[in-house]
PDB file of C-alpha atoms and ligand atoms in Angstrom:
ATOM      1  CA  UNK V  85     147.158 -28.881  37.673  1.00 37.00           C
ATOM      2  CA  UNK V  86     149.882 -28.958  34.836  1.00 41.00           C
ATOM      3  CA  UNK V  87     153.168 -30.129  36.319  1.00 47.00           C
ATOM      4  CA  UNK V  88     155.982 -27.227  37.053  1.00 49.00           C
ATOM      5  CA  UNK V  89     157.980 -26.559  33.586  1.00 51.00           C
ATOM      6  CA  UNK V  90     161.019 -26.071  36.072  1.00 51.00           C
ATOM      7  CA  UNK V  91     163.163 -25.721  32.326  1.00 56.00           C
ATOM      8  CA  UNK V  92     161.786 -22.618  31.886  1.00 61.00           C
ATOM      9  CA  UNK V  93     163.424 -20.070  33.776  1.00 65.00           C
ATOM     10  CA  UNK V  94     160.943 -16.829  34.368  1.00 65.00           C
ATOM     11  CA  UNK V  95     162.594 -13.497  33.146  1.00 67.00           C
ATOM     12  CA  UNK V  96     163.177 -12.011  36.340  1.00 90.00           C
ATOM     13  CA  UNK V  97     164.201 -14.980  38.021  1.00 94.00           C
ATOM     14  CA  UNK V  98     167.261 -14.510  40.724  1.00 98.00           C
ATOM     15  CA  UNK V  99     170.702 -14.150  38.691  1.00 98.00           C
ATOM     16  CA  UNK V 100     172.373 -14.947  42.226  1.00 98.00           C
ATOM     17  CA  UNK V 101     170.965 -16.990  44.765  1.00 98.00           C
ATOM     18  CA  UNK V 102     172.979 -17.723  48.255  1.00 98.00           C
ATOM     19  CA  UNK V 103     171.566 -20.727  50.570  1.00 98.00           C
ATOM     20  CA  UNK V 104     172.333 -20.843  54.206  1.00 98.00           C
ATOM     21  CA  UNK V 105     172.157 -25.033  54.001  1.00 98.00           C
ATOM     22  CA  UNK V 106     170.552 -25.821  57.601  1.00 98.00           C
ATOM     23  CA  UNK V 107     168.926 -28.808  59.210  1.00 98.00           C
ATOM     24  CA  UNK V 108     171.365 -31.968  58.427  1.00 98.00           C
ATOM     25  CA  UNK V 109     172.331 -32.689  62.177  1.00 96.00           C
ATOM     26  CA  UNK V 110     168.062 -32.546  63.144  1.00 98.00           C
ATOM     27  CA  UNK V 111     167.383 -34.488  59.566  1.00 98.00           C
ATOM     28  CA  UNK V 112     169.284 -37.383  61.227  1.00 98.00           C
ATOM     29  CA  UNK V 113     168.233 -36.739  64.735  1.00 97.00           C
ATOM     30  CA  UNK V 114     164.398 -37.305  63.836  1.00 98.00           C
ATOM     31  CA  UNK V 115     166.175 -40.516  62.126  1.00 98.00           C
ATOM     32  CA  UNK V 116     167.424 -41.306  65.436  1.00 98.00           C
ATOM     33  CA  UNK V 117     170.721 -41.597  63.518  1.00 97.00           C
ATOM     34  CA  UNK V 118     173.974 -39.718  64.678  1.00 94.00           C
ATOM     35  CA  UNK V 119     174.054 -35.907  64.000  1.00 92.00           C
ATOM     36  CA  UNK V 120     176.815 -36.634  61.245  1.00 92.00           C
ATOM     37  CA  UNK V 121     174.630 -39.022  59.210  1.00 95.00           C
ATOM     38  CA  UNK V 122     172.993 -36.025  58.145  1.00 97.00           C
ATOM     39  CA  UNK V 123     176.049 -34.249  56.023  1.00 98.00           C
ATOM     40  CA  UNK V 124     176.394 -37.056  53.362  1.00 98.00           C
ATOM     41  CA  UNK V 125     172.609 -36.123  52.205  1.00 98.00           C
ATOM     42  CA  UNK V 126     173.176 -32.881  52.486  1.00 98.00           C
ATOM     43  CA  UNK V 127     175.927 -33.430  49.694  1.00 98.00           C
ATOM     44  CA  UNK V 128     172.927 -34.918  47.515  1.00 98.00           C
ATOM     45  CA  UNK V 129     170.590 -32.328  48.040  1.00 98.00           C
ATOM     46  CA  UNK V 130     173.480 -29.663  47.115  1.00 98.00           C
ATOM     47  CA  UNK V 131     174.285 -31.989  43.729  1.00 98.00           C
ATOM     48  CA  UNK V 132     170.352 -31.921  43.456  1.00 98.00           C
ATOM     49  CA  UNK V 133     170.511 -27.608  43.340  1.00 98.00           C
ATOM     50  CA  UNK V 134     173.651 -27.413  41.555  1.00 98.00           C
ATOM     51  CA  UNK V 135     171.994 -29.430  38.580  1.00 98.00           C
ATOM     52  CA  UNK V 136     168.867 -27.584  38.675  1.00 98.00           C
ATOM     53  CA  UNK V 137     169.812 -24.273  39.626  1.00 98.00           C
ATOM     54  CA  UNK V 138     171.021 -23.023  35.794  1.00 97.00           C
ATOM     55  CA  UNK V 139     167.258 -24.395  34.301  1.00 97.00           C
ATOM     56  CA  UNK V 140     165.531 -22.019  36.694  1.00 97.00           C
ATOM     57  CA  UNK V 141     167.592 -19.066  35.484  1.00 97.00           C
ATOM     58  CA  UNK V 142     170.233 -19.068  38.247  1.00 98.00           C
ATOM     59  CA  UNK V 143     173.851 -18.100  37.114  1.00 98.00           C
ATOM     60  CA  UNK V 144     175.630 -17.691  40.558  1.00 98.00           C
ATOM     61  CA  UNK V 145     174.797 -19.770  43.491  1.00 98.00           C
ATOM     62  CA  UNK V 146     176.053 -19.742  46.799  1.00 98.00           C
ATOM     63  CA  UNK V 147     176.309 -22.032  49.530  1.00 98.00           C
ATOM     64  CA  UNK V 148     177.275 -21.499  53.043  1.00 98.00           C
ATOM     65  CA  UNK V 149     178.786 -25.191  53.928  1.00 98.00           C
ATOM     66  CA  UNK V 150     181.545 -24.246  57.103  1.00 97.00           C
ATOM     67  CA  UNK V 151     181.547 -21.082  58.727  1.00 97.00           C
ATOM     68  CA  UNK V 152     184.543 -19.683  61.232  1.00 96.00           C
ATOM     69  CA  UNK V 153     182.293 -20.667  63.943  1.00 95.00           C
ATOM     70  CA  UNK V 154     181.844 -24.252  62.997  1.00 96.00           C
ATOM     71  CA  UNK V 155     184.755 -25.095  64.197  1.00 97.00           C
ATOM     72  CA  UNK V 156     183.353 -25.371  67.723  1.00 97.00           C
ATOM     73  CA  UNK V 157     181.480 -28.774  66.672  1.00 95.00           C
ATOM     74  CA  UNK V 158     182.772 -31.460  67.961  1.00 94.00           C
ATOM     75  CA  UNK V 159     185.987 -32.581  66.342  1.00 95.00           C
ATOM     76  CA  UNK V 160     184.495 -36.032  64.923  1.00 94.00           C
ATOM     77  CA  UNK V 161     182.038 -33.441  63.611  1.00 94.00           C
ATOM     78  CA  UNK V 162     184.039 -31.295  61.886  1.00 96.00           C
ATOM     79  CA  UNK V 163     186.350 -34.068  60.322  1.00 96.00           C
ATOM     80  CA  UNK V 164     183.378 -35.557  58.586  1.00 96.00           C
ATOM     81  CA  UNK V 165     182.490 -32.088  56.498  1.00 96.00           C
ATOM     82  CA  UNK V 166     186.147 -32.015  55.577  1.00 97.00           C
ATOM     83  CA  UNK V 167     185.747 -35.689  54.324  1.00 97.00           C
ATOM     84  CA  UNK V 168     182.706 -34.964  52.251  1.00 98.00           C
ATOM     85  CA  UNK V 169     184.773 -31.545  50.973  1.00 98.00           C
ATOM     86  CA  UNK V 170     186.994 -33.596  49.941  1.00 97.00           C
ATOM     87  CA  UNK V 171     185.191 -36.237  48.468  1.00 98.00           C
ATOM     88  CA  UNK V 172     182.914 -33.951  46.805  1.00 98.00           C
ATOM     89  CA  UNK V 173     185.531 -32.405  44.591  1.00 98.00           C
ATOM     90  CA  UNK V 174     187.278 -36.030  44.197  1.00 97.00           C
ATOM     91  CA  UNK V 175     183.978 -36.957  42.751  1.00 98.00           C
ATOM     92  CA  UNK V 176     182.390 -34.415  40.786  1.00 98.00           C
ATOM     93  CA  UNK V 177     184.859 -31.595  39.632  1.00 98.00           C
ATOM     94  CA  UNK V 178     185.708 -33.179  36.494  1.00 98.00           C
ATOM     95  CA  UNK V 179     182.042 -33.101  35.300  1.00 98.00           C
ATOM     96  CA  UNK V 180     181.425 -29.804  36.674  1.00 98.00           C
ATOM     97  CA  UNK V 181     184.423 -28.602  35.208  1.00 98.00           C
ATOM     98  CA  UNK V 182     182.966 -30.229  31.749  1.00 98.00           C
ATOM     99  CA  UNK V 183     179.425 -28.643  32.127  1.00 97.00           C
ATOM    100  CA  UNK V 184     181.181 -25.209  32.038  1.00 98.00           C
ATOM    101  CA  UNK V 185     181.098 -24.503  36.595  1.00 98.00           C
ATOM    102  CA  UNK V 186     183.601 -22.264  37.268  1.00 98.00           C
ATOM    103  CA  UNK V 187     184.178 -22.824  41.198  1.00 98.00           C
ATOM    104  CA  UNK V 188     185.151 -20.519  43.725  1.00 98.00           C
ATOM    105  CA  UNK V 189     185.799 -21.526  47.819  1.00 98.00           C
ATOM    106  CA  UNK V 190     185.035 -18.305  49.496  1.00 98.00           C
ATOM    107  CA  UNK V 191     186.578 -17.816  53.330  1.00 97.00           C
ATOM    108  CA  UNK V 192     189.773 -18.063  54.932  1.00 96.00           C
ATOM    109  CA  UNK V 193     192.216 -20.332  53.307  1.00 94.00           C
ATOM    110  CA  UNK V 194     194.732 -19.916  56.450  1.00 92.00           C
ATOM    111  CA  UNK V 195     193.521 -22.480  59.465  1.00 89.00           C
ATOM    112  CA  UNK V 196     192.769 -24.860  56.475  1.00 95.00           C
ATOM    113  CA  UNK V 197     194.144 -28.373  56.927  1.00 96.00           C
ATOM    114  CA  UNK V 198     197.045 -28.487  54.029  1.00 97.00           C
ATOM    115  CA  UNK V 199     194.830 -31.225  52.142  1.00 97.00           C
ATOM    116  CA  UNK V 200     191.880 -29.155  52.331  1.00 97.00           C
ATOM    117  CA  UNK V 201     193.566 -26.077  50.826  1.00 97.00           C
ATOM    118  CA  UNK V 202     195.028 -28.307  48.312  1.00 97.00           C
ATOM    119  CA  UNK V 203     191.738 -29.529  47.281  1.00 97.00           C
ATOM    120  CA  UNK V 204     190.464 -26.307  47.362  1.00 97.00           C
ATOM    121  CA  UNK V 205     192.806 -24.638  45.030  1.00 98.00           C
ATOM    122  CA  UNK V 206     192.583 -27.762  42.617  1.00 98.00           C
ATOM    123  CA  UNK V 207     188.716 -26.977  42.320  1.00 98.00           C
ATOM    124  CA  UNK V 208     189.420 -23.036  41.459  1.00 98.00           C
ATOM    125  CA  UNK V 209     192.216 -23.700  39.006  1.00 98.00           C
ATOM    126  CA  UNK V 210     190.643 -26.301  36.692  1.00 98.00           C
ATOM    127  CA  UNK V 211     187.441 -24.639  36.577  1.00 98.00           C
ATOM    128  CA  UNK V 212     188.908 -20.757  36.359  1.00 98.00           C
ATOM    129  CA  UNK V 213     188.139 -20.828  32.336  1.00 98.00           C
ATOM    130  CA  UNK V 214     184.788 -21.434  32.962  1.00 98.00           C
ATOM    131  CA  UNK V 215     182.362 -19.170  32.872  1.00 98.00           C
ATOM    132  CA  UNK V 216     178.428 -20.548  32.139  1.00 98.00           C
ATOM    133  CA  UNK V 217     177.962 -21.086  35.890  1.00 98.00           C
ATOM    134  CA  UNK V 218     179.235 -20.106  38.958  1.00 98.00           C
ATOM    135  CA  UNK V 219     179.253 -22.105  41.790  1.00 98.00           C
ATOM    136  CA  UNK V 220     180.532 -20.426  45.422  1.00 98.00           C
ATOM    137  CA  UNK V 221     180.996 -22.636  48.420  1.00 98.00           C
ATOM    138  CA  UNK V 222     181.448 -20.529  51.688  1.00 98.00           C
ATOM    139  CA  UNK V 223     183.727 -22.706  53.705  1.00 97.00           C
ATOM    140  CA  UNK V 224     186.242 -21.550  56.724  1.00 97.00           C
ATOM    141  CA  UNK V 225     183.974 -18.071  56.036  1.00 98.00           C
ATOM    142  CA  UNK V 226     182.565 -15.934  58.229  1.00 98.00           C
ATOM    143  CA  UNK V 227     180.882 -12.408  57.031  1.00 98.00           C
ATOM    144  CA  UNK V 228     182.819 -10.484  60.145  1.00 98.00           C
ATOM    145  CA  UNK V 229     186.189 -12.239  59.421  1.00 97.00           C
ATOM    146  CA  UNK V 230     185.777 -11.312  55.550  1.00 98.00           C
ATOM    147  CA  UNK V 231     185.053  -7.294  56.473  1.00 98.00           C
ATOM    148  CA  UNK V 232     187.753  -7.316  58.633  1.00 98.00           C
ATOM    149  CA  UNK V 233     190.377  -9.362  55.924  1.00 98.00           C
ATOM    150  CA  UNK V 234     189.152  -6.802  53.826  1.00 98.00           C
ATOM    151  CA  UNK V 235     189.656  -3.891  56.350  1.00 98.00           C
ATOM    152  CA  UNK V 236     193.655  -5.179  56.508  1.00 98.00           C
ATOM    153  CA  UNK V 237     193.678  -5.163  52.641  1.00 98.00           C
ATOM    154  CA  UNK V 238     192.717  -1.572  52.748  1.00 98.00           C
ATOM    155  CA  UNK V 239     194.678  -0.653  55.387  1.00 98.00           C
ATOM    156  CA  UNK V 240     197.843  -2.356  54.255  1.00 98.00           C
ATOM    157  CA  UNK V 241     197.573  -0.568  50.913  1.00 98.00           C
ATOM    158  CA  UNK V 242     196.992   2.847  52.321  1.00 98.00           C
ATOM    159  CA  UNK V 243     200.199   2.527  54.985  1.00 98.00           C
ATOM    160  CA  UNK V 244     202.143   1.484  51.850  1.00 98.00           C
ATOM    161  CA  UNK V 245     200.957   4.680  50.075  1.00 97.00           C
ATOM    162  CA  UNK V 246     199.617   2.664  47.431  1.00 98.00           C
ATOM    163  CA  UNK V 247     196.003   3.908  48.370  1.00 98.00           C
ATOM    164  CA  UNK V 248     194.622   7.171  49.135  1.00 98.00           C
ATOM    165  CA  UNK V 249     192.305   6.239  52.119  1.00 98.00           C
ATOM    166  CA  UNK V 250     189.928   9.391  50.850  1.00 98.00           C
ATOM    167  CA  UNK V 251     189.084   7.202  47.488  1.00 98.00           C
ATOM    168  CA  UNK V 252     187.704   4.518  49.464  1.00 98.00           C
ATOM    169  CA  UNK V 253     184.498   3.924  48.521  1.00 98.00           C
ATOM    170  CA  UNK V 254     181.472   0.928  48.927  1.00 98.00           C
ATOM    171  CA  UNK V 255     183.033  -0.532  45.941  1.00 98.00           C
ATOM    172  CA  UNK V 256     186.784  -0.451  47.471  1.00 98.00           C
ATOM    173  CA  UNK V 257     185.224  -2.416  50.266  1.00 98.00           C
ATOM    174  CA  UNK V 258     183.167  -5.181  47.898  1.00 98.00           C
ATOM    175  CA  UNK V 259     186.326  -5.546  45.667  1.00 98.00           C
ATOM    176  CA  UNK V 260     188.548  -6.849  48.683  1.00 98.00           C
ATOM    177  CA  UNK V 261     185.944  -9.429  50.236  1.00 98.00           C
ATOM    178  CA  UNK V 262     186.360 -13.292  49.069  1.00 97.00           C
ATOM    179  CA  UNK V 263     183.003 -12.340  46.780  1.00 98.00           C
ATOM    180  CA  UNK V 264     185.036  -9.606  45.028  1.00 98.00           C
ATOM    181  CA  UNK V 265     183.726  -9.333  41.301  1.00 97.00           C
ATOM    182  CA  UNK V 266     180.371 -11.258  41.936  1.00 97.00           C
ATOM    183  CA  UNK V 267     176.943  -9.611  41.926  1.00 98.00           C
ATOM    184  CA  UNK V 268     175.496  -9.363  45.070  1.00 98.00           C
ATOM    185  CA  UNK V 269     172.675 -12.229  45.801  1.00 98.00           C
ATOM    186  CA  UNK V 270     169.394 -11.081  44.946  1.00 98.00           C
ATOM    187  CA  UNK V 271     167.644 -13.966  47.166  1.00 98.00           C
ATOM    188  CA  UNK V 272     169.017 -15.749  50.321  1.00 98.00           C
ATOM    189  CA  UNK V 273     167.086 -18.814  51.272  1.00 98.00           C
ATOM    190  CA  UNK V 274     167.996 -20.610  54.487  1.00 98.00           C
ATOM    191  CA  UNK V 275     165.916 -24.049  55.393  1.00 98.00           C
ATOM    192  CA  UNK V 276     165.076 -25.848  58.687  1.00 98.00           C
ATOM    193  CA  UNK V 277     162.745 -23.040  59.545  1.00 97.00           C
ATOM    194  CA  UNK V 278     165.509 -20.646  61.502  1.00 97.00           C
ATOM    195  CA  UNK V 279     165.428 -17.419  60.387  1.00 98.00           C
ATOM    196  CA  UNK V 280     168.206 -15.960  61.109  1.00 96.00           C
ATOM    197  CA  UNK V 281     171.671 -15.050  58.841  1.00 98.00           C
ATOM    198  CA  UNK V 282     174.355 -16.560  61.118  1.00 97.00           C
ATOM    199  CA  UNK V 283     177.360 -14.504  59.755  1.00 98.00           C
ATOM    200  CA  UNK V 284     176.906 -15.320  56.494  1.00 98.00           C
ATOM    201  CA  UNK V 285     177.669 -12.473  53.506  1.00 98.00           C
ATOM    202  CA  UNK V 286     176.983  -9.308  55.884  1.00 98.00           C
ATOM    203  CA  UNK V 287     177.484  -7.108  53.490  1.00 98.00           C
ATOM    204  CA  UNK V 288     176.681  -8.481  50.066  1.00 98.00           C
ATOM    205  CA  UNK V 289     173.010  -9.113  51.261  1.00 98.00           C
ATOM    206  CA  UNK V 290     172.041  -5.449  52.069  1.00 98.00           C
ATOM    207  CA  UNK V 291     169.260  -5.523  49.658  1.00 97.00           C
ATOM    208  CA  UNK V 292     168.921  -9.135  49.289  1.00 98.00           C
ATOM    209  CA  UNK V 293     165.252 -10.641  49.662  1.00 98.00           C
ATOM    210  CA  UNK V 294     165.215 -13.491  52.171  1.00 98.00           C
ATOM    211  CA  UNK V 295     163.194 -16.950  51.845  1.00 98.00           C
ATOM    212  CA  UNK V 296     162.861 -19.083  54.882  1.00 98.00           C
ATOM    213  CA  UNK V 297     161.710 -22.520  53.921  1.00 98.00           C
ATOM    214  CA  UNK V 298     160.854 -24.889  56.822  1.00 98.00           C
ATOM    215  CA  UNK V 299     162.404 -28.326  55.264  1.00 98.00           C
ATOM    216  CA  UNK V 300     165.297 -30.217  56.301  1.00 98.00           C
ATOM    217  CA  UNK V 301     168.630 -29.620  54.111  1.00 98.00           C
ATOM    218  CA  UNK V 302     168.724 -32.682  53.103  1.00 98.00           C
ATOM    219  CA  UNK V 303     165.469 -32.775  51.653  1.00 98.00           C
ATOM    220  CA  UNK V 304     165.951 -29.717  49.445  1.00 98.00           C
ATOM    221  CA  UNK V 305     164.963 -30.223  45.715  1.00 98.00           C
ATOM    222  CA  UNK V 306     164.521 -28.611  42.682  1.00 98.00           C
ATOM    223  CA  UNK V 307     160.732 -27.957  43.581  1.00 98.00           C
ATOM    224  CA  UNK V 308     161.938 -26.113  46.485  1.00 98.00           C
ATOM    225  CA  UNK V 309     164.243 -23.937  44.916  1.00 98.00           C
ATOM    226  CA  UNK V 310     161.702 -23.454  42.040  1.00 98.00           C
ATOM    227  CA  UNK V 311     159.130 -22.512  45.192  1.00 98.00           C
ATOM    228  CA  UNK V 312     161.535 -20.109  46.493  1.00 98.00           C
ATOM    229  CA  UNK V 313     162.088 -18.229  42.991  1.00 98.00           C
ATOM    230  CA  UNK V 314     158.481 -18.026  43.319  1.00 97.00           C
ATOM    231  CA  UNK V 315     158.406 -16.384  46.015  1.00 97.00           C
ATOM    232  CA  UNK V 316     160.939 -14.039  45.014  1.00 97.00           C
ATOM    233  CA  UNK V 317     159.494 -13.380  42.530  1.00 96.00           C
ATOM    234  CA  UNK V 318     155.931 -11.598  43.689  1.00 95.00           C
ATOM    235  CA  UNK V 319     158.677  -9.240  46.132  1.00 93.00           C
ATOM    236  CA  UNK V 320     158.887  -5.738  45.275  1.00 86.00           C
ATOM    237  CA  UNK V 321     162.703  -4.467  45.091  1.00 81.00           C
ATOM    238  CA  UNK V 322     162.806  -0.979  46.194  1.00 81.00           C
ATOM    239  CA  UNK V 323     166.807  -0.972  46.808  1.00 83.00           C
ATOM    240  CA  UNK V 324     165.996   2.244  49.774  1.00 83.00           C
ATOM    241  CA  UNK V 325     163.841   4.333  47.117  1.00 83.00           C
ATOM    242  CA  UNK V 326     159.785   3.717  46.829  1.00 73.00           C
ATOM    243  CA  UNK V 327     157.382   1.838  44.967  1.00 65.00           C
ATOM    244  CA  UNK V 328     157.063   2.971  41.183  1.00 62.00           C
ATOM    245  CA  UNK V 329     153.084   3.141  41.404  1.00 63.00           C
ATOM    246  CA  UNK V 330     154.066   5.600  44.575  1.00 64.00           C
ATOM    247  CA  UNK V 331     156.380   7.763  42.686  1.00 58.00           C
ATOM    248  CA  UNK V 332     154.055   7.956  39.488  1.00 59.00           C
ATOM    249  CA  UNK V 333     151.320   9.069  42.042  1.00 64.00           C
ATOM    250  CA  UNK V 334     153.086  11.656  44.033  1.00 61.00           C
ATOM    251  CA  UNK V 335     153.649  13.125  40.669  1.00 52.00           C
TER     252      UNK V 335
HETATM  253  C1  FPP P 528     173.811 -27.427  58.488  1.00 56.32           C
HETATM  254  O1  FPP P 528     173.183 -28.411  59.214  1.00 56.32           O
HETATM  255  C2  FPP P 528     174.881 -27.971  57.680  1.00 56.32           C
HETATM  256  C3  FPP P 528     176.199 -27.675  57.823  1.00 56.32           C
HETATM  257  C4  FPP P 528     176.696 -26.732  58.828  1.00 56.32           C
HETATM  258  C5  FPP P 528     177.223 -28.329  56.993  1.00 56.32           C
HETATM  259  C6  FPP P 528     176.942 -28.387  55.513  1.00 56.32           C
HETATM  260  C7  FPP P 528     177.942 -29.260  54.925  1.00 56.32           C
HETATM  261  C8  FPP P 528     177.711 -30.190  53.978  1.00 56.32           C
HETATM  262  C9  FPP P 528     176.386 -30.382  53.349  1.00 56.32           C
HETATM  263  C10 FPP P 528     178.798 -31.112  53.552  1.00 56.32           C
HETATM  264  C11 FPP P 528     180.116 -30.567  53.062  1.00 56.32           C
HETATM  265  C12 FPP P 528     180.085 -29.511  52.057  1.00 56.32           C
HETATM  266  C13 FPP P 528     180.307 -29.608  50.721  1.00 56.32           C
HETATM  267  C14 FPP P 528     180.336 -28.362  49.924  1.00 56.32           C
HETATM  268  C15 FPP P 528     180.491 -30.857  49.981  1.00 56.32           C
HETATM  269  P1  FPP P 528     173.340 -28.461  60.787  1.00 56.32           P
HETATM  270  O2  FPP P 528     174.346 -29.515  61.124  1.00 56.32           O
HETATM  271  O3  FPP P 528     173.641 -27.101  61.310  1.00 56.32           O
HETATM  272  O4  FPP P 528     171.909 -28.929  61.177  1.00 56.32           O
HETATM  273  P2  FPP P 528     171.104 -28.646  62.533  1.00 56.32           P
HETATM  274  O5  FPP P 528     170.835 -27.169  62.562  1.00 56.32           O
HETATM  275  O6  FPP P 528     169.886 -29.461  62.362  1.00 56.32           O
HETATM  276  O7  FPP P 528     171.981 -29.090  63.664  1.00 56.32           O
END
């Protein structure tokens, strides 16, 4: 069999793809390593998709890296994603900056450490001019914490009589959550073989089509993201209406 052309993105392939990153703590448990072990190559499997994400036709991608809840790991835990946050951005902004990334850190910036925030605003500002790829990490987020930050926006602005509460609309909502001005994903993959959404862009993935892909984070690869395109690929969209063959038959 010829090998995958994965530089050839396929016309329809997924302008926006969001990944639910699971499976680093059981990648090192299997290893009979410490949970922790597992983050560090789940930093080179996301360097791995961020690379090969644009060649498959991918403009926005998505990662869900800390969520509100992750805060109940244990603190040792925790202070090792921060570390690779930080070391991440240390080590690879300036050539994603270069290659055109424009980066965005969706979630709540208060309950940040101050050197995380720091880091985090660093990232946005010297990438804002960029505009060839977008690259979204979901960190301090939760999907329930983001609708209700975005319920306070709205309710803040009608109180101050600078909004007219009648004029809200599903696009009033979408413009006040942290993904405000991106496209909704059209595929969510998650890995590790859960299948589940854990809090993770609620509302943006109403019509999303969902991959579940039983591999370990860390062992994510372009061929696995190529897979999942695949996949997505042979889905039928129907966004709540019905199937165009159905609609040219009904007459
Ligand atoms: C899921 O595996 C992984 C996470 C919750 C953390 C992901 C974080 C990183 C890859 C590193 C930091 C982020 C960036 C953007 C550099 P799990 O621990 O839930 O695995 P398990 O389900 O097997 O326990």
């Amino acid at each position: 069999m010829a090998p995958v052309d994965q530089k050839q993105p396929a016309p329809d392939a997924p302008l926006h793809v969001a990944i639910v990153m699971d499976g680093n703590g059981r990648w090192a448990k299997r290893r009979g390593l410490p949970r922790q072990v597992g983050h560090p190559k789940g930093v080179d499997a996301i360097r791995r998709v961020v690379e090969a994400a644009p060649d498959q036709g991918v403009r926005w991608l998505t990662l869900y890296a800390f969520s509100t809840e992750n805060w109940r790991r244990p603190a040792g835990e925790v202070a090792e994603v921060m570390r690779l946050l930080k070391l991440y951005v240390n080590s690879d902004l300036d050539k994603l900056a270069r290659e055109g990334v424009r980066v965005r850190i969706l979630g709540r910036r208060d309950g940040l450490p101050p050197d995380i925030a720091e880091i985090v605003e660093r990232a946005e500002r010297q990438t804002a001019h960029n505009d060839r790829f977008f690259l979204q990490v979901a960190f301090n987020y939760g999907g329930r914490a983001d609708l209700v930050d975005a319920a306070r926006a709205l309710a803040k602005e009608a109180a101050e009589g600078r909004l007219d509460p009648e004029t809200i609309d599903e696009d009033a909502v979408s413009r006040r959550l942290s993904t405000g001005g991106t496209p909704d994903p059209d595929l969510v993959i998650r890995t590790s073989g859960e299948q589940r959404l854990s809090n993770f862009l609620l509302w943006e993935t109403a019509y999303s089509e969902f991959v579940f892909q039983d591999v370990l984070w860390p062992d994510y690869n372009a061929a696995y993201l190529h897979a999942a395109i695949e996949e997505f690929q042979k889905r039928e969209r129907r966004y709540g209406g019905a199937v165009a063959d159905d609609v040219l038959a009904a007459g």
